[in-house]
Amino acid sequence: MSKTIEILEKMGNDSSLQNEDAIKNLLVTTACSANIAKAIIDKDVSSLEYQLQVRANIVCAMYPAEDDEAAVEDDEQNSEENEENKTAIST
């Protein structure tokens, strides 16, 4: 994978690698796999993503924290239940 990233980086940095023949020569000289080379030449992004096993879409989700009042109520309920359990055990 790192070799493929290096190839793509070189293509982006070197303006002489903007035509198909120059790209083919680069891929041959770097001993890139045939499938990766075909995906690069065909500009097939989905095939390249699949072969490199990368995700195109990364999703992040956030959940809001509980309100302070709700947390206090939960603590009070838990402490009441604990006291009831202690009373039931001791009798």
PDB file of C-alpha atoms in Angstrom:
ATOM      1  CA  MET A   1       0.000   0.000   0.000  1.00  0.00           C
ATOM      2  CA  SER A   2       2.777   2.444   0.851  1.00  0.00           C
ATOM      3  CA  LYS A   3       4.310   1.898  -2.602  1.00  0.00           C
ATOM      4  CA  THR A   4       0.991   2.806  -4.212  1.00  0.00           C
ATOM      5  CA  ILE A   5       0.719   5.934  -2.063  1.00  0.00           C
ATOM      6  CA  GLU A   6       4.263   6.896  -3.072  1.00  0.00           C
ATOM      7  CA  ILE A   7       3.347   6.451  -6.747  1.00  0.00           C
ATOM      8  CA  LEU A   8       0.233   8.606  -6.392  1.00  0.00           C
ATOM      9  CA  GLU A   9       2.229  11.225  -4.486  1.00  0.00           C
ATOM     10  CA  LYS A  10       4.883  11.293  -7.191  1.00  0.00           C
ATOM     11  CA  MET A  11       2.190  11.656  -9.863  1.00  0.00           C
ATOM     12  CA  GLY A  12       0.759  14.623  -7.977  1.00  0.00           C
ATOM     13  CA  ASN A  13       4.125  16.325  -7.485  1.00  0.00           C
ATOM     14  CA  ASP A  14       5.675  15.768 -10.913  1.00  0.00           C
ATOM     15  CA  SER A  15       4.043  17.698 -13.744  1.00  0.00           C
ATOM     16  CA  SER A  16       5.786  15.508 -16.337  1.00  0.00           C
ATOM     17  CA  LEU A  17       3.620  12.586 -15.211  1.00  0.00           C
ATOM     18  CA  GLN A  18       0.398  14.022 -16.569  1.00  0.00           C
ATOM     19  CA  ASN A  19       0.096  11.912 -19.730  1.00  0.00           C
ATOM     20  CA  GLU A  20      -0.749   8.233 -19.997  1.00  0.00           C
ATOM     21  CA  ASP A  21       2.608   7.110 -21.430  1.00  0.00           C
ATOM     22  CA  ALA A  22       4.564   8.743 -18.616  1.00  0.00           C
ATOM     23  CA  ILE A  23       2.267   7.163 -16.030  1.00  0.00           C
ATOM     24  CA  LYS A  24       2.667   3.718 -17.626  1.00  0.00           C
ATOM     25  CA  ASN A  25       6.457   4.103 -17.583  1.00  0.00           C
ATOM     26  CA  LEU A  26       6.370   5.097 -13.918  1.00  0.00           C
ATOM     27  CA  LEU A  27       4.203   2.105 -13.026  1.00  0.00           C
ATOM     28  CA  VAL A  28       6.500  -0.297 -14.885  1.00  0.00           C
ATOM     29  CA  THR A  29       9.673   1.089 -13.286  1.00  0.00           C
ATOM     30  CA  THR A  30       8.197   0.923  -9.776  1.00  0.00           C
ATOM     31  CA  ALA A  31       7.082  -2.705 -10.180  1.00  0.00           C
ATOM     32  CA  CYS A  32       3.501  -1.915  -9.241  1.00  0.00           C
ATOM     33  CA  SER A  33       1.000  -4.792  -9.303  1.00  0.00           C
ATOM     34  CA  ALA A  34      -0.997  -5.194 -12.497  1.00  0.00           C
ATOM     35  CA  ASN A  35      -4.365  -4.580 -10.811  1.00  0.00           C
ATOM     36  CA  ILE A  36      -3.183  -1.390  -9.098  1.00  0.00           C
ATOM     37  CA  ALA A  37      -1.574  -0.178 -12.342  1.00  0.00           C
ATOM     38  CA  LYS A  38      -4.766  -0.821 -14.305  1.00  0.00           C
ATOM     39  CA  ALA A  39      -6.853   1.044 -11.724  1.00  0.00           C
ATOM     40  CA  ILE A  40      -4.474   4.034 -11.824  1.00  0.00           C
ATOM     41  CA  ILE A  41      -4.354   4.129 -15.635  1.00  0.00           C
ATOM     42  CA  ASP A  42      -8.145   3.756 -15.922  1.00  0.00           C
ATOM     43  CA  LYS A  43      -8.633   6.346 -13.126  1.00  0.00           C
ATOM     44  CA  ASP A  44     -10.864   3.788 -11.389  1.00  0.00           C
ATOM     45  CA  VAL A  45     -11.038   5.192  -7.861  1.00  0.00           C
ATOM     46  CA  SER A  46     -13.474   2.589  -6.510  1.00  0.00           C
ATOM     47  CA  SER A  47     -11.265  -0.290  -7.693  1.00  0.00           C
ATOM     48  CA  LEU A  48      -8.205   1.364  -6.177  1.00  0.00           C
ATOM     49  CA  GLU A  49     -10.029   1.895  -2.856  1.00  0.00           C
ATOM     50  CA  TYR A  50     -11.119  -1.742  -2.859  1.00  0.00           C
ATOM     51  CA  GLN A  51      -7.617  -3.052  -3.583  1.00  0.00           C
ATOM     52  CA  LEU A  52      -6.040  -0.835  -0.940  1.00  0.00           C
ATOM     53  CA  GLN A  53      -8.823  -1.758   1.505  1.00  0.00           C
ATOM     54  CA  VAL A  54      -9.624   1.824   2.429  1.00  0.00           C
ATOM     55  CA  ARG A  55     -12.987   3.367   3.196  1.00  0.00           C
ATOM     56  CA  ALA A  56     -14.289   6.232   1.167  1.00  0.00           C
ATOM     57  CA  ASN A  57     -16.839   7.345   3.744  1.00  0.00           C
ATOM     58  CA  ILE A  58     -15.987   7.585   7.399  1.00  0.00           C
ATOM     59  CA  VAL A  59     -18.871   8.557   9.629  1.00  0.00           C
ATOM     60  CA  CYS A  60     -18.690  10.039  13.097  1.00  0.00           C
ATOM     61  CA  ALA A  61     -21.628  10.296  15.466  1.00  0.00           C
ATOM     62  CA  MET A  62     -21.970  12.188  18.713  1.00  0.00           C
ATOM     63  CA  TYR A  63     -24.520  11.650  21.437  1.00  0.00           C
ATOM     64  CA  PRO A  64     -25.398  14.472  23.805  1.00  0.00           C
ATOM     65  CA  ALA A  65     -24.488  13.980  27.452  1.00  0.00           C
ATOM     66  CA  GLU A  66     -27.195  13.502  30.045  1.00  0.00           C
ATOM     67  CA  ASP A  67     -28.604  16.555  31.733  1.00  0.00           C
ATOM     68  CA  ASP A  68     -27.269  17.198  35.216  1.00  0.00           C
ATOM     69  CA  GLU A  69     -30.804  16.972  36.603  1.00  0.00           C
ATOM     70  CA  ALA A  70     -31.380  13.557  35.037  1.00  0.00           C
ATOM     71  CA  ALA A  71     -28.060  12.285  36.401  1.00  0.00           C
ATOM     72  CA  VAL A  72     -28.947  13.526  39.928  1.00  0.00           C
ATOM     73  CA  GLU A  73     -32.364  11.852  39.742  1.00  0.00           C
ATOM     74  CA  ASP A  74     -30.746   8.575  38.666  1.00  0.00           C
ATOM     75  CA  ASP A  75     -28.252   8.786  41.539  1.00  0.00           C
ATOM     76  CA  GLU A  76     -31.074   9.444  44.010  1.00  0.00           C
ATOM     77  CA  GLN A  77     -33.057   6.468  42.699  1.00  0.00           C
ATOM     78  CA  ASN A  78     -29.999   4.218  42.909  1.00  0.00           C
ATOM     79  CA  SER A  79     -29.219   5.293  46.473  1.00  0.00           C
ATOM     80  CA  GLU A  80     -32.873   4.712  47.508  1.00  0.00           C
ATOM     81  CA  GLU A  81     -32.787   1.228  45.970  1.00  0.00           C
ATOM     82  CA  ASN A  82     -29.504   0.451  47.727  1.00  0.00           C
ATOM     83  CA  GLU A  83     -30.946   1.502  51.088  1.00  0.00           C
ATOM     84  CA  GLU A  84     -34.061  -0.630  50.497  1.00  0.00           C
ATOM     85  CA  ASN A  85     -31.825  -3.608  49.655  1.00  0.00           C
ATOM     86  CA  LYS A  86     -29.718  -3.059  52.784  1.00  0.00           C
ATOM     87  CA  THR A  87     -32.887  -2.881  54.922  1.00  0.00           C
ATOM     88  CA  ALA A  88     -34.275  -6.064  53.367  1.00  0.00           C
ATOM     89  CA  ILE A  89     -30.963  -7.907  53.919  1.00  0.00           C
ATOM     90  CA  SER A  90     -30.533  -6.842  57.556  1.00  0.00           C
ATOM     91  CA  THR A  91     -34.083  -7.867  58.616  1.00  0.00           C
TER      92      THR A  91
END
